[in-house]
mmCIF file of C-alpha atoms in Angstrom:
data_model
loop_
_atom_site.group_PDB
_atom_site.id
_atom_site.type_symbol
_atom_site.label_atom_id
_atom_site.label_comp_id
_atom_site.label_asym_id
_atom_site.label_seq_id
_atom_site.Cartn_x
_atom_site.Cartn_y
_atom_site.Cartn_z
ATOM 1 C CA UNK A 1 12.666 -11.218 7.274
ATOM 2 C CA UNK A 2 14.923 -8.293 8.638
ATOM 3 C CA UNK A 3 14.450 -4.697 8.107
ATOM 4 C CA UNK A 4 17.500 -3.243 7.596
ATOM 5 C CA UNK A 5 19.262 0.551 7.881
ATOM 6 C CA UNK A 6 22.521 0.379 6.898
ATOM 7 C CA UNK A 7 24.544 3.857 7.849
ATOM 8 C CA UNK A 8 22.956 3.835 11.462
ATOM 9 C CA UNK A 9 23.022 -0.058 11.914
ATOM 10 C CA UNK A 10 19.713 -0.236 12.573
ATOM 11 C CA UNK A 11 18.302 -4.144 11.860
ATOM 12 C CA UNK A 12 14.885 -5.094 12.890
ATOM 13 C CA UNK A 13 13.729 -8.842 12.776
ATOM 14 C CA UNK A 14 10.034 -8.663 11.568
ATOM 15 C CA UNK A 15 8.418 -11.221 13.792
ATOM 16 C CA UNK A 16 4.867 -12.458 13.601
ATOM 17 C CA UNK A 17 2.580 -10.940 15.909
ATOM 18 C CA UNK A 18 5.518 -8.431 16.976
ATOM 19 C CA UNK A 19 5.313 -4.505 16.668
ATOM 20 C CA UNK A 20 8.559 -2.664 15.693
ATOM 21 C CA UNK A 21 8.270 0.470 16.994
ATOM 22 C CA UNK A 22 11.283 3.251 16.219
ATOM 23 C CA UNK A 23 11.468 6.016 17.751
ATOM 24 C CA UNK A 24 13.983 8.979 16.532
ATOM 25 C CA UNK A 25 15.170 10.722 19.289
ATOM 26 C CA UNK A 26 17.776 12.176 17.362
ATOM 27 C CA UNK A 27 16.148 15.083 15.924
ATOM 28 C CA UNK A 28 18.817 15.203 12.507
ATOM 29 C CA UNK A 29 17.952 12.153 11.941
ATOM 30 C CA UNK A 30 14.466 11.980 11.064
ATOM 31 C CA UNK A 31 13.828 13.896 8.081
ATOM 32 C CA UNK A 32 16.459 12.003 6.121
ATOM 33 C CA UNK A 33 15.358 8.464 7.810
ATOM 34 C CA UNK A 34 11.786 9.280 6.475
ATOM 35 C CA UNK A 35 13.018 11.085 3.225
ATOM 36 C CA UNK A 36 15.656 8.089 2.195
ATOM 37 C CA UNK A 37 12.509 5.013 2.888
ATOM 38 C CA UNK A 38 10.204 7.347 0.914
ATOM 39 C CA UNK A 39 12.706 7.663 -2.134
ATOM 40 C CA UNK A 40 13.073 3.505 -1.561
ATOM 41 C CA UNK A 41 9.719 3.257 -1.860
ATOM 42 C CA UNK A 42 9.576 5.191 -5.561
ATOM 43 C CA UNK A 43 12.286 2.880 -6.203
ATOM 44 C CA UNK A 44 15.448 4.705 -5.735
ATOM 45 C CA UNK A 45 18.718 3.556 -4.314
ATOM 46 C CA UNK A 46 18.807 4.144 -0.289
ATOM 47 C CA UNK A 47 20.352 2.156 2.675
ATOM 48 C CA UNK A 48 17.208 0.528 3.795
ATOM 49 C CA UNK A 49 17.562 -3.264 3.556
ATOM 50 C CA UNK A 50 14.815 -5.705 2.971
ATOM 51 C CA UNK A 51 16.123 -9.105 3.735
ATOM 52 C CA UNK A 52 15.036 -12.772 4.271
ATOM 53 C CA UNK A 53 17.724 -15.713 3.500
ATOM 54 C CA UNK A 54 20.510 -13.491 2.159
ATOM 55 C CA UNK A 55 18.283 -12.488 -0.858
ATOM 56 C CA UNK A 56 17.400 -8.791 -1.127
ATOM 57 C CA UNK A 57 13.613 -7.787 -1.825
ATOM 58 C CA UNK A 58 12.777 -3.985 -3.102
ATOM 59 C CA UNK A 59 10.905 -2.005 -0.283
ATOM 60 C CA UNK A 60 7.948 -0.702 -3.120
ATOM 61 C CA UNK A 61 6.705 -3.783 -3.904
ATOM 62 C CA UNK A 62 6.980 -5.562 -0.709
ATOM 63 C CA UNK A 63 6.259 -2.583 1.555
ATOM 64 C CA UNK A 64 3.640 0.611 1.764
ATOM 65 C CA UNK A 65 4.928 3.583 3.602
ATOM 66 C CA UNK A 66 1.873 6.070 5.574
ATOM 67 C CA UNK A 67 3.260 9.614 6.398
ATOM 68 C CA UNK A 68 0.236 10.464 7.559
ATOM 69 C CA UNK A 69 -3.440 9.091 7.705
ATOM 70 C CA UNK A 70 -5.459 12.243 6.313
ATOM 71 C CA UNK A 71 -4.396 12.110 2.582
ATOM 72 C CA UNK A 72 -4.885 8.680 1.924
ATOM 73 C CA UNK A 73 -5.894 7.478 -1.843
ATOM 74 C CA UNK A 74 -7.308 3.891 -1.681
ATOM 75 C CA UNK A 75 -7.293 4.301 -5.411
ATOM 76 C CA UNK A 76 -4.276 5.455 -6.637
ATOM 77 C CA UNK A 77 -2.201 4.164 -9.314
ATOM 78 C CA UNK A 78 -1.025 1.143 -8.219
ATOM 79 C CA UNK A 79 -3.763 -0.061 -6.746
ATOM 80 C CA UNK A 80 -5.593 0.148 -9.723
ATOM 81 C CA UNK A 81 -2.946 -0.990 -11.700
ATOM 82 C CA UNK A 82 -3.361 -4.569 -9.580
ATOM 83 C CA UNK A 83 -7.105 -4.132 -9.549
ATOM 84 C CA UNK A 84 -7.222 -4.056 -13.532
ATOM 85 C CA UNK A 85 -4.890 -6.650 -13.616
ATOM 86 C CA UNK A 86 -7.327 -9.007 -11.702
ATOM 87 C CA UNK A 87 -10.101 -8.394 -13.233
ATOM 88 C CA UNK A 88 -8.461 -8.948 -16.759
ATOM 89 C CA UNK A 89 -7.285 -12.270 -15.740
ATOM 90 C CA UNK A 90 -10.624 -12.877 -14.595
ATOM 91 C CA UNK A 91 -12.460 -12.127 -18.014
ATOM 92 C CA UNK A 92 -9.460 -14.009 -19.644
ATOM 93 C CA UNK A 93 -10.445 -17.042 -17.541
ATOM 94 C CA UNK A 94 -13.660 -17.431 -16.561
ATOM 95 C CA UNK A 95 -16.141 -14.955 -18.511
ATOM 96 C CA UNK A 96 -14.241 -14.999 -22.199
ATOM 97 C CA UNK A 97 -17.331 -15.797 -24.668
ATOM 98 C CA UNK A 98 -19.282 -13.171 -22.637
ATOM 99 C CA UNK A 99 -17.140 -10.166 -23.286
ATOM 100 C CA UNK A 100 -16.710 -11.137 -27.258
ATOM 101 C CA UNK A 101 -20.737 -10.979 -26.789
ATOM 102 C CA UNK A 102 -20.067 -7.666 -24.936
ATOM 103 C CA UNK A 103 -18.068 -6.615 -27.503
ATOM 104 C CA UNK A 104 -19.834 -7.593 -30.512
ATOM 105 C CA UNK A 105 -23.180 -5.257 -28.961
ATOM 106 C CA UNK A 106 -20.930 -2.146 -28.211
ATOM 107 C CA UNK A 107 -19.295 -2.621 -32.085
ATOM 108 C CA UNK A 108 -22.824 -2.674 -33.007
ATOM 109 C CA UNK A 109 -24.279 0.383 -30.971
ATOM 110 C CA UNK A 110 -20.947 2.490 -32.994
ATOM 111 C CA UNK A 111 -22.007 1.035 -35.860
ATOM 112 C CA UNK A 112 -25.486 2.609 -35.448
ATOM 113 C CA UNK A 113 -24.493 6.006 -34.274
ATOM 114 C CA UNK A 114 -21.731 6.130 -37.278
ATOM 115 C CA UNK A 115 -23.538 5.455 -39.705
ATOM 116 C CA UNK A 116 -25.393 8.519 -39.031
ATOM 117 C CA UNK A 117 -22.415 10.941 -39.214
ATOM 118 C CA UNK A 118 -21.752 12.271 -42.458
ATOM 119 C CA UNK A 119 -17.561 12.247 -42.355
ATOM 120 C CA UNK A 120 -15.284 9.311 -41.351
ATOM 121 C CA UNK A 121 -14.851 7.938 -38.163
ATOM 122 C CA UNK A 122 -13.283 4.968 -37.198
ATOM 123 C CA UNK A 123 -12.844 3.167 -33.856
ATOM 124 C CA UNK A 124 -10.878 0.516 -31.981
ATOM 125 C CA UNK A 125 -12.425 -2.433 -32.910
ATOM 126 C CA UNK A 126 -10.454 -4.828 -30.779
ATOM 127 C CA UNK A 127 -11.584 -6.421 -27.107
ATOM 128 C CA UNK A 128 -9.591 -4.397 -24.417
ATOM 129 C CA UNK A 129 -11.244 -5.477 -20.718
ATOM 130 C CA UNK A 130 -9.081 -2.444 -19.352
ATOM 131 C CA UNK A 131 -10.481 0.193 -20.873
ATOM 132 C CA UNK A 132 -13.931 -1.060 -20.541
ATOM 133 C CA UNK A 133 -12.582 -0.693 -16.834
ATOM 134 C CA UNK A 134 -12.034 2.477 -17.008
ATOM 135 C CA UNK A 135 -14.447 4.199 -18.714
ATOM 136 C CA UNK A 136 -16.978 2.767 -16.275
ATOM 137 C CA UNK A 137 -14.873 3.723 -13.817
ATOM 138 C CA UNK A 138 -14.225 1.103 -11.863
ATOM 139 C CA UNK A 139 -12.643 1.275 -8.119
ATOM 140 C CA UNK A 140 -12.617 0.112 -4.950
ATOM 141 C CA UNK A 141 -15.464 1.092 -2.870
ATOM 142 C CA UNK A 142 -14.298 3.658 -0.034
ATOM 143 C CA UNK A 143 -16.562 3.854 2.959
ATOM 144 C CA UNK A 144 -14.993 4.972 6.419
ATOM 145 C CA UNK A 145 -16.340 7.427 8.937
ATOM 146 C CA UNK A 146 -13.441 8.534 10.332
ATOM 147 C CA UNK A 147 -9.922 8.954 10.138
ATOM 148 C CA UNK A 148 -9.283 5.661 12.034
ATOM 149 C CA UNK A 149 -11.860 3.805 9.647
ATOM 150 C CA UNK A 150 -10.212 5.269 6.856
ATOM 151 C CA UNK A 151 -6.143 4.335 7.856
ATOM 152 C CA UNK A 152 -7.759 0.489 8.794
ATOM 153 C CA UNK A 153 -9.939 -0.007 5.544
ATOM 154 C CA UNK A 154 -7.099 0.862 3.760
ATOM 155 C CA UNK A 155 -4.420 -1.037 5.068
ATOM 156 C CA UNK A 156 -6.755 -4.042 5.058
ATOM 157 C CA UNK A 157 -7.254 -3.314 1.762
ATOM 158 C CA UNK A 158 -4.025 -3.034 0.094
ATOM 159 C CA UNK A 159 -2.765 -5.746 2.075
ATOM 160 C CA UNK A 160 -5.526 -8.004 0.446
ATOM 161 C CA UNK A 161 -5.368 -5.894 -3.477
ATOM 162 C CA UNK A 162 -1.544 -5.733 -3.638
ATOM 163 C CA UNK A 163 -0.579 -8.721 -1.410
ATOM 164 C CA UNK A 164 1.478 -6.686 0.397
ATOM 165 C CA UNK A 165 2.162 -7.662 4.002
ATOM 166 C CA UNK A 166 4.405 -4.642 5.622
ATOM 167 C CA UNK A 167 3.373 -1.215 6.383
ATOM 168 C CA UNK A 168 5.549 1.717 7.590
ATOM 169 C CA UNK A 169 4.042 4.366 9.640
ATOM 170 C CA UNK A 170 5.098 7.771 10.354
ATOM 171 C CA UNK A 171 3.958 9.515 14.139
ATOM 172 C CA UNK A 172 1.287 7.511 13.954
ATOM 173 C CA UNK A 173 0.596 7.449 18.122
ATOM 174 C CA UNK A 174 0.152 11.304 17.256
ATOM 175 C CA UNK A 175 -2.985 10.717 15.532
ATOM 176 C CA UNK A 176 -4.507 7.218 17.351
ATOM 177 C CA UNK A 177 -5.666 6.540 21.125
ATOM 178 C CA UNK A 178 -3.882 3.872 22.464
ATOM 179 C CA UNK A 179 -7.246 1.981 22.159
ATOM 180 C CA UNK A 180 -7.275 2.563 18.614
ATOM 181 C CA UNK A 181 -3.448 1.575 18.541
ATOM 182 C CA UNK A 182 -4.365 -1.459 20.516
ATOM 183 C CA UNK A 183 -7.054 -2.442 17.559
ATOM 184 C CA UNK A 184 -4.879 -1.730 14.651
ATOM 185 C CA UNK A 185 -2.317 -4.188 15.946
ATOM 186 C CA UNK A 186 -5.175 -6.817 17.030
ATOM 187 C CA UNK A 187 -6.277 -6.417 12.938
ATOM 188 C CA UNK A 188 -2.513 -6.281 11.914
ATOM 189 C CA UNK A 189 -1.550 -9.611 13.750
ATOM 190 C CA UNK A 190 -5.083 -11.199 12.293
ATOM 191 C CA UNK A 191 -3.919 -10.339 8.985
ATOM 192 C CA UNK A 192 -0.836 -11.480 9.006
ATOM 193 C CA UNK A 193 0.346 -8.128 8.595
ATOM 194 C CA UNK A 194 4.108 -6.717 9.508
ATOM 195 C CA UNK A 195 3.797 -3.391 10.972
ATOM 196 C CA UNK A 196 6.558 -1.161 11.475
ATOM 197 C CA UNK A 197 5.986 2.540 13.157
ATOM 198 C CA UNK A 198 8.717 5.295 13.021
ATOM 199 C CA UNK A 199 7.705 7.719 16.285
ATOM 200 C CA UNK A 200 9.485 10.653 16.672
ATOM 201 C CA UNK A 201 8.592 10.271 20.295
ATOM 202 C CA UNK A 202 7.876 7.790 22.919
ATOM 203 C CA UNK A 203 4.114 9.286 23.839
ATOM 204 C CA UNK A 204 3.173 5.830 25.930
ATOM 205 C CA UNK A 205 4.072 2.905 27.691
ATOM 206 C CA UNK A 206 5.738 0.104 25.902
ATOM 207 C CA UNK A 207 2.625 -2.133 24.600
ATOM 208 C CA UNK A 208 3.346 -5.802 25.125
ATOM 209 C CA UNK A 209 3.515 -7.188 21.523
ATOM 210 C CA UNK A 210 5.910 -3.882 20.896
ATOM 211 C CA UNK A 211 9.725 -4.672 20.269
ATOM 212 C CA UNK A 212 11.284 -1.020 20.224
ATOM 213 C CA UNK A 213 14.222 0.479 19.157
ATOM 214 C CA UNK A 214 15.256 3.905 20.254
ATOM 215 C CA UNK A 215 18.570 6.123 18.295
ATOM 216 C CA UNK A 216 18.907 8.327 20.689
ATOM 217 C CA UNK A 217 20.623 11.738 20.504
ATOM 218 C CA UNK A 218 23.899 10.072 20.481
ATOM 219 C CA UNK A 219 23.247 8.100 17.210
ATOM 220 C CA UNK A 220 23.070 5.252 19.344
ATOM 221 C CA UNK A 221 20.713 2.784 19.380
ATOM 222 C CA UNK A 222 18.718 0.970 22.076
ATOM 223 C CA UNK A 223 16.421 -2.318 21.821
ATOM 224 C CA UNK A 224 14.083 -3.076 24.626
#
């Protein structure tokens, strides 16, 4: 699968157990590089390219983009959204006759408390899993203490929720030791995970599972 930026000519070959590390030297460059793959990723038309046999794949659904690790919402919509969608299939399969017995008490219990208001009220009297779901609020379980925990729970996570198997970082050497670095990839390559990182700078030596490409001032880029 390639990785693809069309106006700058930028293609990266996602390899397994390979880094791809960009840095941006070119300081006009980075805002709209990180602007245009955010806009992808709410699925608006950009020149970022995600390709694998001539057939193109959209970067949202394939791809997760991190700006930065502090802000990070394990639950958000779409994770939910796939979470939900699990479970219903789930009920749907496997645990049907229960949940028409679940039902049937909760129709009950309003049944009870109705009765004993004098106006009408009516309720939804058909089976919906989801919203069982949600007004139990179920999520997934966040535990981290740390940043670091945090950033690797979650892209462990969504990788395994959403099935999604690349993740896009932004300056993320500006926030991780290069020993924590060193154990993200190490979890990343265990996974099966594609990671990308855009760096705005080259803060260390060149990591030996790291393929990196540098646009430099000149709009030019460099692969070493």
């Amino acid at each position: 699968m390639r990785l693809i930026e069309r106006e700058l000519g930028l293609e990266i070959e996602l390899k397994e157990n390979v880094v791809s590390v960009i840095v941006v030297e070119d300081v006009a460059s980075r805002l709209p590089i990180v602007d245009e793959l955010y806009s992808q990723m709410m699925d608006k038309d950009g020149n970022w390219l995600l390709v694998e046999n001539e057939k193109n794949y959209e970067l949202g659904k394939n791809a997760e983009i991190i700006l930065e690790p502090f802000s990070l919402e394990l639950n958000n919509k779409k994770v939910k959204t796939k979470l939900y969608q699990d479970i219903k299939t789930i009920a749907q399969d496997f645990c049907f006759s229960q949940g028409l017995e679940v039902h049937s008490h909760i129709c009950n219990y309003l049944e009870r408390l109705l009765e004993r208001i004098p106006y009408p009220v009516k309720y939804e009297e058909e089976w919906n899993i989801l919203e069982l779901l949600k007004a139990y609020g179920v999520e997934l379980e966040e535990e981290s203490d740390s940043i670091c925990e945090k950033l690797f729970n979650y892209i462990k996570l969504i990788n395994q929720v959403c099935e999604i198997g690349i993740f896009i970082t932004v300056n993320l050497k500006q926030y991780l030791t290069k020993e924590q670095i060193s154990e993200l990839y190490k979890l990343a390559m265990y996974s099966k995970i594609q990671l990308v990182l855009i760096e705005f700078n080259m803060l260390n030596e060149k990591l030996d599972c790291e393929e990196i490409y540098i646009l430099d001032k000149d709009k030019c880029i460099i692969t070493y």
